[in-house]
Amino acid sequence: MTLAHTGEFGLIERVVERLSVPLAGGAGVDMLLGPGDDAAVVRAPDGRVVACTDVLVEGRHFRRDWSSPLDVGHRAAAANLADIAAMGARPTGLLVGLCAPKDLPVAWAEEFSLGLAEEAASVGAAVVGGDTVASPVLTIAVTALGDLENRAPVTRAGARPGDIIALAGRLGWAAAGYTILSRGFRSPGLLVNAFRRPEVPYAAGILAAQLGATSMIDTSDGLIADAGHIAKASGVRLDLRRSYFELPTQMADSANALGVDPYEWILTGGEDHALVATFPPDVMLGGAWREIGVVREGEGVTVDGAKWTSAAAGWDHFRTDVG
Amino acid sequence: MTLAHTGEFGLIERVVERLSVPLAGGAGVDMLLGPGDDAAVVRAPDGRVVACTDVLVEGRHFRRDWSSPLDVGHRAAAANLADIAAMGARPTGLLVGLCAPKDLPVAWAEEFSLGLAEEAASVGAAVVGGDTVASPVLTIAVTALGDLENRAPVTRAGARPGDIIALAGRLGWAAAGYTILSRGFRSPGLLVNAFRRPEVPYAAGILAAQLGATSMIDTSDGLIADAGHIAKASGVRLDLRRSYFELPTQMADSANALGVDPYEWILTGGEDHALVATFPPDVMLGGAWREIGVVREGEGVTVDGAKWTSAAAGWDHFRTDVG
């Protein structure tokens, strides 16, 4: 059965049914009015709301033959929830715009919705609303909302020379998984699954804000590109230390087998949604945070004091294709 | 110059420049942190935020040879702001996901952004954030945020038998304009322009809430379809009175020339974004609100007591194409 059979309203009914499945365990406590009206109403106890939008396009951000609809749902939610976490906020709700070809199996849309709701529920948030339209290209636009819990938002603009640069989450795993899939392989599963479904260190975002982070960003475009946004907004240089980065053996082995420099994945690969933050020098890092460098006077991003030269400088969606 | 030249970050810079142009006159007072970080921060003084998402796809919701980029920007904003108004809320901010082909002229994206910001500014809101990605199909996903100013949201579920049904805004104008354009004509301009850029009675939404509206909806899919949503959610029948509807001479003349029943446009045409609400029988309607029928026991929507039979029962985006 495809969307041509159910129509828009039939699809919405089925999707909304799936969305309410995983609302156990406290997820949805902020949803005062959910799907089914002109708009949703979500609690914003802080008197401010944090909001961001991220779009995934088939063939560019995901492929249906590489990822299950459940994976795509998880990833679409994660990409947005990570942005909320990167402000030091607690996610409260998601809205989804689903643009689907008429021949999309209804089961795909249902499983996708389940993945979206599951990922949101993992941080206590719910899918509160959305829109479905027909389109020749399967496109997923997600908006995430969050609450700052009376903290100041952690922007990209507060890094100061002397600050410690720290990382929470994985780097290079998604890029490695993508390279493996694009060469026609399906293993190691650890890396391929990291591309299919990122593991975002959500709790580290709020912890960073509590620890007094001076700046923070979600690494969706690759570490060097995203650290560059902090450098530019803060008017400083971010100097990363290569020896501080973990290189899992699976990644080292895959890089070797594929003839790739694994640090290219780690330093420039996108879509892992790790968090990068800067902290005052006397911070006691905790949780998932670990040191990866130091903030200095100057501009741009360096690795061990020198400019990193590589084929790719990060993911620019108008220049690079995923698949 | 196209997006292939500017790249994603170059486009974002240019778009953000345009977005800040019309922020005079109080628009943007709710934007605490605007475009350029992982997420925006918007005031939610009520402690709740109203949020909705609406997606426009080229060839389905707009055509570049029929509408200017400025018009498309206005329409994309209006479609979402109308949903906020239909809850009885005041719009505070917009987020936009722009999926653009690489050969899209940068000037198109800039003008579109200006239209979006102008429409938002007309209600005191600002474009606070968004995302740009490459896509084979020009697709615009807009999310609107709003504040309820300590009022209860006006949902679709509160209509009671005996309530007055009232309308604010125009009906059938966009559908007439669409029919005219699709037959290859370009006039009358009044109707064609109504299709290109809806005139949403934003203030009527808040007024309805203040007047004690028992239900409200934005008529994006056509009056009968959208009144049907109120009927279903409220468990009542909405009986419309045909003689209560305005039939502008330009619409009557065009309908006559094209061999169309103009009440087909009025009762089933979408995309005007008029507001329909129900009120207690003793209400003193004011502002743009005028009576169009009465709520009765039963189900569904009737016109002068009988089911309206027509070719189309409203716009279902998986079944109907715009252009």
XYZ file of C-alpha atoms in Angstrom:
646
model
C 0.000 0.000 0.000
C 1.369 3.409 -0.958
C 0.502 7.002 -0.122
C -1.534 7.230 -3.312
C -3.982 4.850 -1.597
C -4.194 6.444 1.840
C -4.126 10.088 0.742
C -2.832 12.854 2.946
C -5.364 12.539 5.751
C -5.129 8.752 5.820
C -1.374 9.002 6.127
C -1.565 11.560 8.918
C -3.861 9.289 10.914
C -1.489 6.353 10.565
C 1.563 8.404 11.378
C -0.017 10.007 14.437
C -0.895 6.528 15.696
C 2.790 5.519 15.509
C 3.934 8.725 17.154
C 1.968 8.053 20.295
C 3.397 4.547 20.768
C 6.629 5.330 22.629
C 5.301 8.133 24.800
C 5.860 6.100 27.923
C 8.404 7.067 30.549
C 7.812 10.781 30.736
C 8.215 11.655 27.065
C 5.575 14.140 26.046
C 5.202 15.831 29.431
C 5.795 19.161 27.676
C 3.175 18.520 24.967
C 0.037 20.402 26.004
C -1.658 19.978 22.613
C -0.329 17.424 20.147
C -0.866 16.520 16.500
C -4.303 17.099 14.949
C -4.965 20.823 15.240
C -3.684 23.866 13.331
C -0.684 24.045 15.631
C 0.764 22.326 18.687
C 1.133 23.845 22.131
C 4.314 22.972 24.017
C 5.426 24.013 27.487
C 8.173 26.643 27.625
C 8.604 26.937 31.410
C 11.704 29.104 31.058
C 9.778 31.846 29.201
C 12.027 31.318 26.194
C 12.032 28.587 23.563
C 15.052 27.224 21.717
C 14.227 26.242 18.121
C 16.082 24.883 15.104
C 15.270 23.314 11.733
C 17.241 20.712 9.788
C 16.295 19.109 6.489
C 17.247 15.668 5.134
C 16.935 14.922 1.424
C 16.955 11.397 0.002
C 20.066 10.658 -2.032
C 21.956 13.383 -0.224
C 21.539 12.694 3.486
C 20.239 9.152 3.350
C 19.543 6.304 0.956
C 16.646 3.917 1.363
C 18.847 0.986 0.289
C 21.436 1.845 2.957
C 19.227 2.735 5.916
C 15.980 1.362 7.295
C 13.064 3.782 7.741
C 13.535 3.353 11.499
C 17.179 4.481 11.132
C 16.205 7.480 9.005
C 13.652 8.510 11.625
C 16.217 8.244 14.393
C 18.740 10.226 12.362
C 16.317 12.978 11.367
C 15.377 13.476 14.998
C 18.975 13.227 16.227
C 20.260 15.862 13.804
C 17.827 18.371 15.322
C 17.908 17.287 18.946
C 21.714 17.603 18.825
C 21.338 21.273 17.876
C 19.113 21.849 20.910
C 21.643 20.048 23.126
C 24.420 22.222 21.660
C 22.702 25.301 23.112
C 22.690 23.683 26.541
C 18.941 23.165 26.372
C 16.568 20.278 27.099
C 14.558 19.125 24.047
C 10.782 19.350 24.517
C 9.183 18.680 21.125
C 9.666 17.907 17.431
C 7.660 18.932 14.370
C 8.126 17.068 11.091
C 7.406 18.051 7.499
C 7.327 14.857 5.442
C 7.495 15.321 1.657
C 6.867 11.911 0.156
C 6.562 10.446 -3.326
C 3.125 8.996 -4.016
C 4.637 5.538 -4.424
C 6.236 5.571 -0.983
C 5.048 2.494 0.893
C 2.867 3.511 3.829
C 4.888 1.088 5.950
C 7.997 3.187 5.276
C 6.299 6.345 6.566
C 5.011 4.472 9.613
C 8.395 2.986 10.527
C 10.080 6.344 9.922
C 7.614 8.011 12.296
C 8.316 5.387 14.911
C 12.061 6.035 14.656
C 11.493 9.753 14.975
C 9.321 9.276 18.050
C 11.725 6.774 19.641
C 14.718 9.101 19.317
C 12.661 12.019 20.683
C 11.412 9.867 23.574
C 15.014 8.954 24.460
C 15.449 12.567 25.628
C 11.925 12.970 27.001
C 10.556 14.846 23.990
C 7.567 14.049 21.780
C 6.609 14.624 18.159
C 4.009 17.354 18.609
C 3.020 18.181 15.038
C 3.883 18.354 11.383
C 2.763 18.344 7.801
C 2.695 15.804 4.987
C 2.835 16.733 1.318
C 3.509 14.903 -1.918
C 6.848 15.518 -3.601
C 8.943 13.756 -6.249
C 11.817 13.692 -3.727
C 11.528 12.150 -0.263
C 12.422 15.078 1.995
C 12.240 15.322 5.781
C 12.176 18.705 7.493
C 12.378 18.524 11.259
C 12.082 21.349 13.762
C 13.114 20.811 17.367
C 12.071 22.873 20.369
C 13.832 23.056 23.701
C 13.839 24.661 27.115
C 16.871 26.394 28.655
C 15.809 25.678 32.261
C 16.812 29.226 33.267
C 20.364 28.870 31.956
C 21.941 31.238 29.424
C 22.172 29.680 25.940
C 25.687 28.485 25.080
C 26.427 30.120 21.720
C 29.415 29.859 19.381
C 30.691 33.274 20.383
C 32.196 33.020 23.881
C 35.480 31.093 23.463
C 38.518 32.914 24.919
C 42.268 32.302 24.484
C 43.392 29.807 27.110
C 40.062 27.945 27.177
C 40.126 24.170 26.929
C 38.490 22.621 23.852
C 36.559 19.464 24.674
C 34.600 16.835 22.792
C 31.625 14.673 23.739
C 30.637 11.897 21.382
C 32.107 10.094 18.416
C 33.973 11.606 15.491
C 34.617 10.063 12.099
C 32.412 7.034 12.661
C 29.616 8.186 10.342
C 32.099 9.247 7.658
C 33.835 5.873 7.911
C 30.478 4.092 7.656
C 29.561 6.207 4.664
C 32.844 5.444 2.896
C 32.393 1.731 3.586
C 28.838 1.735 2.195
C 29.787 3.807 -0.836
C 32.537 1.311 -1.717
C 29.896 -1.418 -1.734
C 30.744 -3.016 1.642
C 28.445 -3.535 4.624
C 30.903 -4.105 7.468
C 32.241 -3.492 10.061
C 28.704 -3.055 11.334
C 29.871 -0.784 14.136
C 30.850 1.931 11.664
C 28.051 1.321 9.161
C 25.490 1.541 11.953
C 27.095 4.769 13.197
C 26.350 6.269 9.784
C 22.808 4.924 9.853
C 21.980 6.096 13.341
C 24.201 8.591 15.194
C 24.654 8.275 18.955
C 24.338 11.817 20.224
C 25.658 12.630 23.718
C 22.555 14.663 24.583
C 23.191 14.833 28.316
C 26.623 16.338 27.680
C 25.006 19.491 26.283
C 23.244 20.402 29.508
C 26.279 19.297 31.537
C 28.507 21.646 29.502
C 26.199 24.560 30.244
C 26.271 23.653 33.938
C 30.094 23.416 33.851
C 30.283 26.956 32.470
C 31.072 26.200 28.809
C 32.051 29.409 27.015
C 30.946 28.132 23.577
C 29.444 24.985 22.070
C 28.517 23.556 18.663
C 27.086 20.366 17.161
C 29.569 18.823 14.697
C 27.201 18.094 11.837
C 29.557 19.320 9.091
C 32.801 17.864 10.439
C 35.020 18.914 13.333
C 37.297 21.354 11.505
C 34.401 23.084 9.731
C 32.316 23.364 12.898
C 35.214 24.335 15.160
C 35.809 27.007 12.511
C 32.349 28.437 13.264
C 33.323 28.816 16.929
C 36.667 30.373 15.934
C 34.960 32.882 13.648
C 32.126 33.788 16.032
C 34.507 34.091 19.004
C 37.406 35.775 17.173
C 39.923 33.157 18.274
C 41.938 30.205 16.940
C 41.049 26.646 17.948
C 44.160 24.480 18.130
C 43.330 20.770 18.190
C 45.782 18.116 19.329
C 45.770 15.057 17.103
C 47.078 12.706 19.779
C 43.993 13.451 21.908
C 41.612 11.775 19.457
C 40.513 8.198 19.899
C 41.145 5.953 16.917
C 39.089 2.756 17.341
C 40.753 -0.327 15.912
C 37.808 -0.997 13.608
C 38.318 2.457 12.117
C 42.085 2.032 11.815
C 41.618 -1.344 10.109
C 38.932 -0.082 7.742
C 40.995 2.982 6.846
C 43.948 0.753 6.119
C 41.896 -1.609 3.990
C 40.294 1.253 2.048
C 43.481 3.322 1.687
C 42.101 6.284 3.646
C 43.735 8.446 6.331
C 41.477 7.797 9.356
C 42.185 11.295 10.714
C 40.523 12.615 7.588
C 37.335 10.909 8.853
C 37.874 12.119 12.427
C 38.724 15.723 11.606
C 36.498 16.404 8.591
C 33.744 13.742 8.522
C 30.215 15.012 9.162
C 26.985 13.636 10.594
C 28.286 12.175 13.869
C 26.600 14.954 15.866
C 29.277 14.965 18.540
C 29.356 18.135 20.638
C 32.384 20.408 20.810
C 32.642 23.029 23.545
C 35.185 25.341 25.103
C 35.591 25.691 28.860
C 37.535 27.972 31.202
C 41.032 26.512 31.844
C 40.234 25.538 35.427
C 37.179 23.404 34.504
C 36.885 19.892 35.882
C 35.554 18.025 32.860
C 33.068 15.270 33.628
C 30.568 13.010 31.946
C 31.341 12.349 28.272
C 33.614 15.391 27.909
C 37.312 14.944 27.111
C 39.974 17.459 26.163
C 40.979 17.761 22.476
C 42.861 21.074 22.332
C 43.210 24.641 23.481
C 41.888 28.031 22.362
C 44.567 30.535 21.240
C 44.734 34.067 19.880
C 44.309 34.277 16.126
C 41.781 32.830 13.746
C 40.699 29.566 12.162
C 41.382 26.005 13.233
C 44.782 24.341 13.496
C 45.859 20.789 14.293
C 49.033 20.658 16.414
C 49.603 24.297 15.518
C 49.391 23.915 11.752
C 46.587 24.265 9.213
C 45.067 20.869 8.367
C 45.332 20.267 4.639
C 43.033 17.717 3.127
C 40.813 17.063 0.168
C 37.633 18.034 2.000
C 37.201 20.903 4.479
C 33.850 19.717 5.790
C 30.463 19.054 4.325
C 28.945 21.799 2.251
C 25.561 20.484 1.175
C 25.603 22.265 -2.172
C 28.940 20.771 -3.121
C 29.018 17.271 -1.655
C 26.612 14.443 -2.239
C 25.887 11.644 0.163
C 25.374 8.748 -2.203
C 25.014 33.415 -10.179
C 23.586 30.174 -8.771
C 23.864 28.259 -5.521
C 26.594 26.095 -7.051
C 28.760 29.240 -6.913
C 27.974 30.494 -3.430
C 27.830 27.109 -1.676
C 25.750 26.526 1.439
C 27.532 28.933 3.770
C 27.687 31.685 1.140
C 23.951 31.341 0.595
C 23.202 31.451 4.316
C 25.180 34.703 4.654
C 23.261 36.324 1.812
C 19.895 35.104 3.036
C 20.528 36.220 6.617
C 21.413 39.677 5.278
C 18.020 39.896 3.560
C 16.190 38.615 6.612
C 17.386 41.448 8.788
C 16.220 44.133 6.333
C 12.575 44.545 7.332
C 13.022 44.192 11.071
C 11.928 47.775 11.661
C 8.737 48.626 13.499
C 8.928 46.171 16.366
C 9.361 42.973 14.362
C 11.905 40.751 16.020
C 11.269 41.900 19.599
C 10.799 38.250 20.548
C 14.040 37.113 18.898
C 16.626 36.785 21.671
C 19.138 34.916 19.484
C 18.711 34.920 15.718
C 20.215 33.072 12.738
C 23.838 31.939 12.910
C 24.032 29.544 15.851
C 22.959 25.910 16.337
C 19.471 27.090 17.282
C 17.526 30.277 17.827
C 16.173 31.540 21.137
C 12.723 33.146 21.043
C 10.711 34.683 23.852
C 7.768 32.613 25.112
C 6.416 34.970 27.775
C 3.286 32.873 28.281
C 5.320 29.836 29.393
C 3.917 27.904 26.441
C 4.831 28.056 22.757
C 2.505 27.436 19.811
C 4.272 25.741 16.895
C 3.350 24.447 13.441
C 5.104 23.321 10.260
C 3.945 23.660 6.675
C 5.813 22.599 3.538
C 5.550 24.039 0.004
C 6.842 22.028 -2.957
C 7.520 23.561 -6.359
C 5.078 22.372 -9.020
C 2.558 21.477 -6.344
C 2.108 24.579 -4.199
C 3.751 27.163 -6.424
C 5.294 27.597 -9.844
C 8.214 29.878 -10.526
C 6.666 31.010 -13.815
C 3.430 31.985 -12.020
C 4.744 33.621 -8.860
C 7.689 35.893 -8.101
C 10.150 34.759 -5.419
C 8.830 37.605 -3.271
C 5.293 36.183 -3.623
C 6.440 32.668 -2.756
C 8.182 34.017 0.350
C 5.046 35.840 1.429
C 2.909 32.764 0.805
C 5.230 30.354 2.621
C 5.196 32.618 5.669
C 1.445 33.279 5.460
C 0.535 29.589 5.317
C 2.258 29.087 8.678
C 1.410 32.353 10.386
C -2.254 31.662 9.594
C -2.031 28.410 11.575
C -0.679 30.322 14.572
C -3.482 32.891 14.220
C -6.017 30.040 14.040
C -5.014 29.017 17.581
C -5.696 32.551 18.800
C -1.975 33.182 19.233
C 0.408 35.982 18.316
C 3.224 34.902 15.925
C 6.733 35.437 17.323
C 9.152 33.759 14.935
C 9.680 31.694 11.781
C 12.237 29.048 10.882
C 12.763 28.071 7.253
C 14.229 24.976 5.647
C 15.130 25.812 2.056
C 15.843 22.845 -0.230
C 17.155 24.302 -3.454
C 18.449 22.960 -6.759
C 22.084 23.875 -7.405
C 21.062 25.910 -10.443
C 18.669 28.115 -8.462
C 19.668 31.746 -9.031
C 20.958 33.256 -5.805
C 18.744 36.265 -6.522
C 15.684 33.983 -6.287
C 16.696 32.787 -2.816
C 17.398 36.358 -1.714
C 14.046 37.711 -2.927
C 12.236 34.740 -1.442
C 13.875 35.417 1.920
C 12.840 39.045 1.730
C 9.213 38.039 1.094
C 9.308 35.648 4.012
C 10.708 38.330 6.317
C 8.251 40.975 5.074
C 5.214 38.782 5.742
C 6.576 37.865 9.189
C 7.296 41.515 9.969
C 3.700 42.412 9.078
C 2.653 40.598 12.253
C 5.661 41.628 14.334
C 7.530 38.336 13.908
C 11.024 37.674 12.581
C 12.770 34.857 10.748
C 14.897 33.471 13.565
C 16.661 30.530 11.932
C 16.660 27.781 9.375
C 18.616 25.422 7.179
C 19.622 25.281 3.531
C 20.291 22.069 1.645
C 20.612 21.075 -1.975
C 17.728 19.142 -3.519
C 16.533 18.337 -7.026
C 13.149 19.860 -6.080
C 12.741 23.387 -4.715
C 11.043 22.766 -1.369
C 10.268 25.215 1.413
C 9.577 23.998 4.952
C 8.489 26.723 7.329
C 7.893 26.451 11.057
C 6.076 29.225 12.884
C 6.152 29.928 16.612
C 3.619 31.934 18.586
C 2.619 33.138 22.012
C -0.853 32.648 23.512
C -0.633 35.743 25.741
C -2.196 33.783 28.628
C -5.287 32.798 26.649
C -6.427 29.203 26.162
C -5.642 27.881 22.672
C -8.700 27.800 20.391
C -8.767 24.240 19.068
C -11.063 22.492 16.582
C -12.869 20.609 19.300
C -15.124 23.070 21.129
C -18.015 23.828 18.724
C -21.489 23.222 20.249
C -24.929 22.969 18.625
C -26.396 26.460 18.413
C -23.025 28.189 17.989
C -22.657 30.718 15.187
C -20.183 29.867 12.420
C -18.218 32.896 11.263
C -15.599 33.669 8.634
C -12.739 36.175 8.510
C -10.941 36.648 5.214
C -11.474 35.729 1.603
C -12.699 32.410 0.202
C -12.320 31.121 -3.315
C -10.039 33.877 -4.487
C -6.880 31.752 -4.590
C -8.733 28.879 -6.281
C -10.137 31.285 -8.874
C -6.661 32.729 -9.466
C -5.268 29.225 -9.807
C -7.935 28.221 -12.342
C -7.292 31.398 -14.323
C -3.521 30.790 -14.403
C -3.908 27.124 -15.267
C -6.102 28.024 -18.255
C -3.275 30.251 -19.502
C -4.768 33.635 -18.536
C -3.211 36.287 -16.301
C -6.215 38.438 -15.351
C -8.211 39.627 -13.493
C -5.134 40.558 -11.471
C -7.180 40.743 -8.267
C -7.794 36.994 -8.323
C -4.422 35.977 -9.769
C -2.653 38.009 -7.094
C -4.821 36.421 -4.415
C -3.416 33.051 -5.514
C 0.143 34.402 -5.538
C -0.040 36.076 -2.147
C -2.883 35.352 0.290
C -4.195 38.121 2.523
C -4.552 36.500 5.913
C -6.759 38.210 8.540
C -4.155 37.650 11.273
C -5.716 40.044 13.792
C -9.024 38.201 13.553
C -7.446 35.140 15.175
C -6.607 36.888 18.417
C -9.925 38.775 18.312
C -11.818 35.479 18.004
C -10.064 34.130 21.087
C -10.945 37.307 22.962
C -14.580 37.037 21.802
C -14.782 33.536 23.253
C -14.580 31.468 20.051
C -15.419 27.839 20.804
C -13.393 26.485 17.861
C -11.267 27.834 15.024
C -9.388 26.604 11.944
C -7.325 27.989 9.071
C -8.969 27.134 5.710
C -5.912 25.929 3.834
C -7.638 22.910 2.266
C -10.961 24.556 1.382
C -13.908 25.577 3.540
C -15.898 22.343 3.424
C -12.844 20.175 4.109
C -11.637 22.377 6.962
C -15.081 22.954 8.475
C -15.273 19.151 8.363
C -12.275 18.981 10.698
C -14.135 21.145 13.228
C -17.274 19.007 12.814
C -15.317 15.808 13.407
C -13.245 17.097 16.334
C -16.300 18.685 17.997
C -18.818 15.930 17.219
C -21.277 18.319 15.547
C -22.583 19.310 12.103
C -21.607 22.634 10.566
C -24.454 24.004 8.433
C -23.278 26.786 6.113
C -25.681 29.248 4.476
C -24.808 29.878 0.866
C -26.491 33.286 0.735
C -24.120 34.538 3.447
C -21.058 34.263 1.182
C -19.745 37.254 -0.717
C -19.394 36.734 -4.457
C -17.182 39.505 -5.882
C -18.148 40.576 -9.408
C -14.660 39.735 -10.721
C -15.138 36.187 -9.449
C -18.664 35.920 -10.875
C -17.472 37.205 -14.249
C -14.432 34.921 -14.347
C -16.506 31.914 -13.318
C -18.966 32.717 -16.079
C -16.221 33.126 -18.683
C -14.493 29.880 -17.624
C -17.692 27.859 -17.207
C -17.152 27.226 -13.496
C -19.591 27.382 -10.564
C -18.069 30.146 -8.413
C -19.438 28.531 -5.256
C -17.201 25.595 -6.065
C -14.263 27.973 -5.600
C -15.766 29.530 -2.470
C -16.756 26.303 -0.747
C -13.934 23.961 -1.781
C -11.006 26.105 -2.996
C -7.871 25.979 -0.840
C -4.949 28.251 -0.031
C -6.846 31.458 0.884
C -6.012 31.026 4.558
C -9.231 32.590 5.740
C -10.145 31.763 9.332
C -13.342 29.957 10.293
C -14.510 29.951 13.898
C -17.564 29.107 15.949
C -18.919 31.418 18.655
C -21.587 31.207 21.362
C -24.974 32.324 19.936
C -24.960 35.591 21.887
C -21.597 36.789 20.525
C -21.292 40.310 19.112
C -19.079 39.672 16.071
C -16.591 42.428 15.309
C -13.543 43.134 13.197
C -13.332 40.991 10.068
C -15.749 38.335 11.386
C -19.062 37.736 9.631
C -21.660 35.006 10.061
C -21.774 32.151 7.528
C -23.881 29.499 9.243
C -24.841 27.694 12.421
C -23.637 24.618 14.316
C -26.201 21.789 14.626
C -26.388 18.303 16.106
C -25.075 15.605 13.799
C -21.928 15.232 11.787
C -20.176 16.597 8.732
C -20.756 19.811 6.819
C -23.922 20.841 5.025
C -24.810 23.815 2.849
C -28.363 25.064 3.446
C -29.063 21.785 5.216
C -27.896 19.487 2.423
C -24.616 17.753 1.620
C -22.605 19.759 -0.919
C -21.901 17.595 -3.945
C -19.048 18.594 -6.166
C -16.123 17.215 -8.082
C -13.596 18.140 -5.385
C -14.080 17.845 -1.635
C -11.019 19.939 -0.763
C -7.329 19.701 -1.397
C -5.634 16.467 -0.559
C -1.979 17.007 -1.374
C -1.368 13.433 -2.431
C -4.220 13.508 -4.914
C -4.336 17.019 -6.355
C -1.576 18.894 -8.114
C -1.214 22.653 -8.250
C 0.150 23.149 -11.737
